[in-house]
């Protein structure tokens, strides 16, 4: 099966600019996640979707970050305006349907953001 | 509050020797536990998970992990390391009582296996 697709792989912007990342999960995976991975740290959940509804966005800095998952498939994560501390790898992941806490997440390769 | 600790930033072992990557966790209820591996410029890949039953879990590429409830640990092990095992390893935990709950990751342990 095809994996989780993410684009762009790399992005360099200046602070206060905006950026958008795109994710296409594995076909049929109802749950989609966006994680932020800062260098030297483990991934931190930003937002979790179940189909096209938000399950958990408690750690999303909503003054600058937004995300949507139209039609319960693709998702876009936007940052506007970007700050220096937003420099990180943004990982998208998806998991199979079913309310199981033991579901395995399948990750994309990530989008590396550098804010200058 | 849920958290994961990986006390070693780096583990170095010689090829052919056994390896252990340590993980301890804290959850309010019973845990689901996971190990993921990340190779350079790649996303995280699933290695193994503990759900219930046998405390020794076997996973991909010859890795295994032992769940120890009394010590709240889930150490990753392999009897004989390969150079190709060199990567960044992440332990993760989810509270069993939260079916769609957040997965918490440790900060990762860089494993280097030298020839």
Tab-separated table of C-alpha atoms in Angstrom:
chain	number	residue	atom	x	y	z
A	1	UNK	CA	0.000	0.000	0.000
A	2	UNK	CA	1.115	3.574	-0.568
A	3	UNK	CA	2.493	5.385	2.442
A	4	UNK	CA	1.636	8.743	3.953
A	5	UNK	CA	2.586	11.477	1.494
A	6	UNK	CA	3.774	14.897	2.628
A	7	UNK	CA	4.896	18.012	0.792
A	8	UNK	CA	6.989	20.025	0.594
A	9	UNK	CA	9.894	18.084	2.106
A	10	UNK	CA	11.840	21.262	2.877
A	11	UNK	CA	10.839	24.882	3.298
A	12	UNK	CA	12.843	27.935	4.300
A	13	UNK	CA	11.010	31.145	5.146
A	14	UNK	CA	11.642	34.334	7.036
A	15	UNK	CA	9.892	35.071	10.310
A	16	UNK	CA	6.437	36.557	9.963
A	17	UNK	CA	5.918	34.821	6.625
A	18	UNK	CA	3.362	32.087	6.133
A	19	UNK	CA	3.744	28.445	5.125
A	20	UNK	CA	1.459	25.512	4.409
A	21	UNK	CA	2.110	21.792	4.563
A	22	UNK	CA	0.055	19.120	2.860
A	23	UNK	CA	-0.594	15.522	3.860
A	24	UNK	CA	-2.291	12.634	2.098
A	25	UNK	CA	-2.835	9.726	4.506
A	26	UNK	CA	-3.077	6.048	3.735
A	27	UNK	CA	-6.319	5.260	1.955
A	28	UNK	CA	-9.031	4.285	4.400
A	29	UNK	CA	-7.266	5.615	7.487
A	30	UNK	CA	-9.857	7.591	9.423
A	31	UNK	CA	-7.505	9.180	11.940
A	32	UNK	CA	-4.931	11.769	10.902
A	33	UNK	CA	-2.343	13.423	13.112
A	34	UNK	CA	0.034	16.347	12.800
A	35	UNK	CA	3.113	16.228	15.010
A	36	UNK	CA	5.848	18.792	15.550
A	37	UNK	CA	9.353	17.417	16.054
A	38	UNK	CA	11.878	19.991	17.245
A	39	UNK	CA	15.537	18.978	16.994
A	40	UNK	CA	16.532	16.914	20.026
A	41	UNK	CA	12.964	16.319	21.156
A	42	UNK	CA	10.325	13.692	20.599
A	43	UNK	CA	7.326	14.366	18.387
A	44	UNK	CA	4.591	16.444	19.985
A	45	UNK	CA	0.990	16.172	18.864
A	46	UNK	CA	-0.406	19.371	17.387
A	47	UNK	CA	-3.793	18.170	16.178
A	48	UNK	CA	-5.690	14.926	15.671
A	49	UNK	CA	-8.594	14.430	13.249
A	50	UNK	CA	-11.123	11.628	13.213
A	51	UNK	CA	-12.493	11.719	9.658
A	52	UNK	CA	-12.930	15.472	9.159
A	53	UNK	CA	-13.619	16.329	12.805
A	54	UNK	CA	-11.053	17.559	15.313
A	55	UNK	CA	-10.476	15.187	18.238
A	56	UNK	CA	-7.608	16.951	19.989
A	57	UNK	CA	-6.100	20.350	19.231
A	58	UNK	CA	-5.183	21.302	22.781
A	59	UNK	CA	-1.491	21.757	21.947
A	60	UNK	CA	-2.012	23.686	18.717
A	61	UNK	CA	-0.942	27.354	19.007
A	62	UNK	CA	-4.175	28.598	17.546
A	63	UNK	CA	-3.049	32.206	17.263
A	64	UNK	CA	-0.731	31.173	14.435
A	65	UNK	CA	-1.387	27.557	13.505
A	66	UNK	CA	-4.436	26.205	11.719
A	67	UNK	CA	-5.289	22.866	10.172
A	68	UNK	CA	-8.102	21.413	8.184
A	69	UNK	CA	-9.074	18.075	6.775
A	70	UNK	CA	-11.638	18.578	4.084
A	71	UNK	CA	-13.720	15.552	3.078
A	72	UNK	CA	-11.920	13.429	5.669
A	73	UNK	CA	-8.932	12.669	3.423
A	74	UNK	CA	-6.144	15.188	2.724
A	75	UNK	CA	-5.066	17.675	5.329
A	76	UNK	CA	-3.295	21.028	5.344
A	77	UNK	CA	-1.380	22.573	8.238
A	78	UNK	CA	-0.755	26.321	8.024
A	79	UNK	CA	1.473	28.610	10.048
A	80	UNK	CA	0.887	32.364	9.834
A	81	UNK	CA	2.898	34.283	10.879
A	82	UNK	CA	5.884	32.017	11.493
A	83	UNK	CA	8.262	32.510	14.418
A	84	UNK	CA	11.847	31.367	14.809
A	85	UNK	CA	10.767	28.699	17.316
A	86	UNK	CA	8.548	27.092	14.686
A	87	UNK	CA	11.648	25.665	13.023
A	88	UNK	CA	10.996	21.918	13.198
A	89	UNK	CA	9.990	18.858	11.238
A	90	UNK	CA	6.240	18.568	10.810
A	91	UNK	CA	5.177	14.964	10.691
A	92	UNK	CA	1.866	13.727	9.420
A	93	UNK	CA	0.622	10.303	10.480
A	94	UNK	CA	-2.502	8.241	10.001
A	95	UNK	CA	-4.023	5.179	11.608
A	96	UNK	CA	-6.668	2.673	10.701
A	97	UNK	CA	-10.325	3.056	11.608
A	98	UNK	CA	-11.676	1.677	14.832
A	99	UNK	CA	-11.601	2.962	18.391
A	100	UNK	CA	-8.474	1.195	19.505
A	101	UNK	CA	-5.810	2.831	21.589
A	102	UNK	CA	-3.402	0.188	20.302
A	103	UNK	CA	-3.631	1.435	16.728
A	104	UNK	CA	-0.260	1.832	15.055
A	105	UNK	CA	0.536	5.170	13.491
A	106	UNK	CA	2.067	5.263	10.004
A	107	UNK	CA	4.189	8.371	9.526
A	108	UNK	CA	5.118	10.345	6.469
A	109	UNK	CA	8.708	11.448	5.835
A	110	UNK	CA	7.999	14.886	7.268
A	111	UNK	CA	8.282	18.504	6.160
A	112	UNK	CA	11.336	20.304	7.489
A	113	UNK	CA	10.719	23.993	8.183
A	114	UNK	CA	13.492	26.490	8.779
A	115	UNK	CA	12.463	29.964	9.891
A	116	UNK	CA	15.162	32.640	9.509
B	1	UNK	CA	-0.186	13.402	33.460
B	2	UNK	CA	1.414	11.069	30.977
B	3	UNK	CA	5.099	11.115	30.153
B	4	UNK	CA	7.903	9.025	28.775
B	5	UNK	CA	11.544	9.133	29.807
B	6	UNK	CA	14.442	7.842	27.775
B	7	UNK	CA	17.346	8.401	30.140
B	8	UNK	CA	20.102	7.934	27.568
B	9	UNK	CA	20.513	10.379	24.698
B	10	UNK	CA	23.006	8.036	23.083
B	11	UNK	CA	23.818	4.321	23.187
B	12	UNK	CA	26.920	2.935	21.517
B	13	UNK	CA	27.508	-0.775	21.000
B	14	UNK	CA	29.765	-2.962	18.895
B	15	UNK	CA	28.260	-5.048	16.130
B	16	UNK	CA	27.338	-8.499	17.382
B	17	UNK	CA	26.900	-7.371	20.976
B	18	UNK	CA	23.523	-7.187	22.685
B	19	UNK	CA	21.860	-3.792	22.903
B	20	UNK	CA	19.379	-2.216	25.300
B	21	UNK	CA	17.592	1.102	24.887
B	22	UNK	CA	15.843	2.151	28.066
B	23	UNK	CA	12.367	3.601	28.515
B	24	UNK	CA	10.281	4.390	31.582
B	25	UNK	CA	6.787	5.796	31.532
B	26	UNK	CA	4.141	7.438	33.640
B	27	UNK	CA	0.409	7.126	32.958
B	28	UNK	CA	-2.664	7.522	35.120
B	29	UNK	CA	-4.077	4.181	33.995
B	30	UNK	CA	-2.750	1.116	32.231
B	31	UNK	CA	-0.585	1.736	29.203
B	32	UNK	CA	-0.282	0.823	25.607
B	33	UNK	CA	3.447	0.998	24.865
B	34	UNK	CA	5.227	1.398	21.543
B	35	UNK	CA	8.687	1.618	20.043
B	36	UNK	CA	9.327	3.505	16.823
B	37	UNK	CA	12.565	3.956	14.891
B	38	UNK	CA	13.609	6.921	12.750
B	39	UNK	CA	16.293	6.766	10.099
B	40	UNK	CA	17.824	10.021	8.758
B	41	UNK	CA	15.395	12.084	6.675
B	42	UNK	CA	12.669	9.485	7.148
B	43	UNK	CA	9.490	9.370	9.163
B	44	UNK	CA	9.061	7.199	12.217
B	45	UNK	CA	8.569	3.486	11.601
B	46	UNK	CA	6.731	1.139	13.959
B	47	UNK	CA	8.834	-1.570	15.623
B	48	UNK	CA	6.626	-3.207	18.230
B	49	UNK	CA	3.904	-2.630	20.800
B	50	UNK	CA	2.673	-3.983	24.098
B	51	UNK	CA	-1.063	-4.420	24.486
B	52	UNK	CA	-1.594	-7.198	27.021
B	53	UNK	CA	-0.454	-10.698	27.870
B	54	UNK	CA	3.144	-11.839	27.641
B	55	UNK	CA	5.485	-9.215	29.017
B	56	UNK	CA	8.064	-9.983	26.333
B	57	UNK	CA	7.025	-8.541	22.991
B	58	UNK	CA	8.765	-9.443	19.740
B	59	UNK	CA	8.849	-7.034	16.834
B	60	UNK	CA	10.470	-6.206	13.539
B	61	UNK	CA	14.147	-6.766	12.636
B	62	UNK	CA	14.830	-9.026	15.635
B	63	UNK	CA	13.946	-6.419	18.255
B	64	UNK	CA	12.054	-7.245	21.409
B	65	UNK	CA	10.913	-5.307	24.451
B	66	UNK	CA	10.049	-6.287	27.989
B	67	UNK	CA	7.143	-4.706	29.829
B	68	UNK	CA	7.766	-4.392	33.569
B	69	UNK	CA	4.734	-3.011	35.362
B	70	UNK	CA	6.360	-2.677	38.789
B	71	UNK	CA	9.253	-0.677	37.388
B	72	UNK	CA	7.056	1.095	34.781
B	73	UNK	CA	9.620	0.262	32.144
B	74	UNK	CA	9.561	-0.942	28.554
B	75	UNK	CA	13.183	-1.443	27.509
B	76	UNK	CA	14.016	-2.272	23.899
B	77	UNK	CA	16.499	-5.097	23.340
B	78	UNK	CA	18.231	-7.034	20.616
B	79	UNK	CA	20.531	-10.014	21.218
B	80	UNK	CA	22.998	-9.149	18.450
B	81	UNK	CA	23.297	-5.610	17.066
B	82	UNK	CA	23.866	-4.792	13.402
B	83	UNK	CA	25.466	-1.659	11.944
B	84	UNK	CA	22.194	-1.119	10.089
B	85	UNK	CA	20.385	-0.789	13.443
B	86	UNK	CA	22.012	2.620	13.892
B	87	UNK	CA	19.115	5.085	14.102
B	88	UNK	CA	17.033	7.207	16.471
B	89	UNK	CA	14.666	5.208	18.676
B	90	UNK	CA	11.523	6.568	20.294
B	91	UNK	CA	9.435	5.061	23.069
B	92	UNK	CA	5.775	6.108	23.243
B	93	UNK	CA	2.847	5.572	25.599
B	94	UNK	CA	-0.897	5.971	25.458
B	95	UNK	CA	-3.309	5.631	28.356
B	96	UNK	CA	-5.378	2.479	27.774
B	97	UNK	CA	-8.462	4.243	29.039
B	98	UNK	CA	-8.292	6.816	26.280
B	99	UNK	CA	-9.225	5.125	22.998
B	100	UNK	CA	-8.466	8.143	20.846
B	101	UNK	CA	-6.049	9.670	23.302
B	102	UNK	CA	-2.774	11.333	22.672
B	103	UNK	CA	0.375	9.287	22.097
B	104	UNK	CA	3.242	10.650	24.188
B	105	UNK	CA	6.791	10.224	22.879
B	106	UNK	CA	10.100	10.255	24.671
B	107	UNK	CA	12.863	12.509	23.406
B	108	UNK	CA	14.610	9.667	21.616
B	109	UNK	CA	17.830	7.677	21.981
B	110	UNK	CA	20.443	7.710	19.251
B	111	UNK	CA	21.784	4.194	18.778
B	112	UNK	CA	25.150	3.823	17.094
B	113	UNK	CA	26.457	0.369	16.249
B	114	UNK	CA	30.068	0.348	15.146
B	115	UNK	CA	31.648	-2.408	13.027
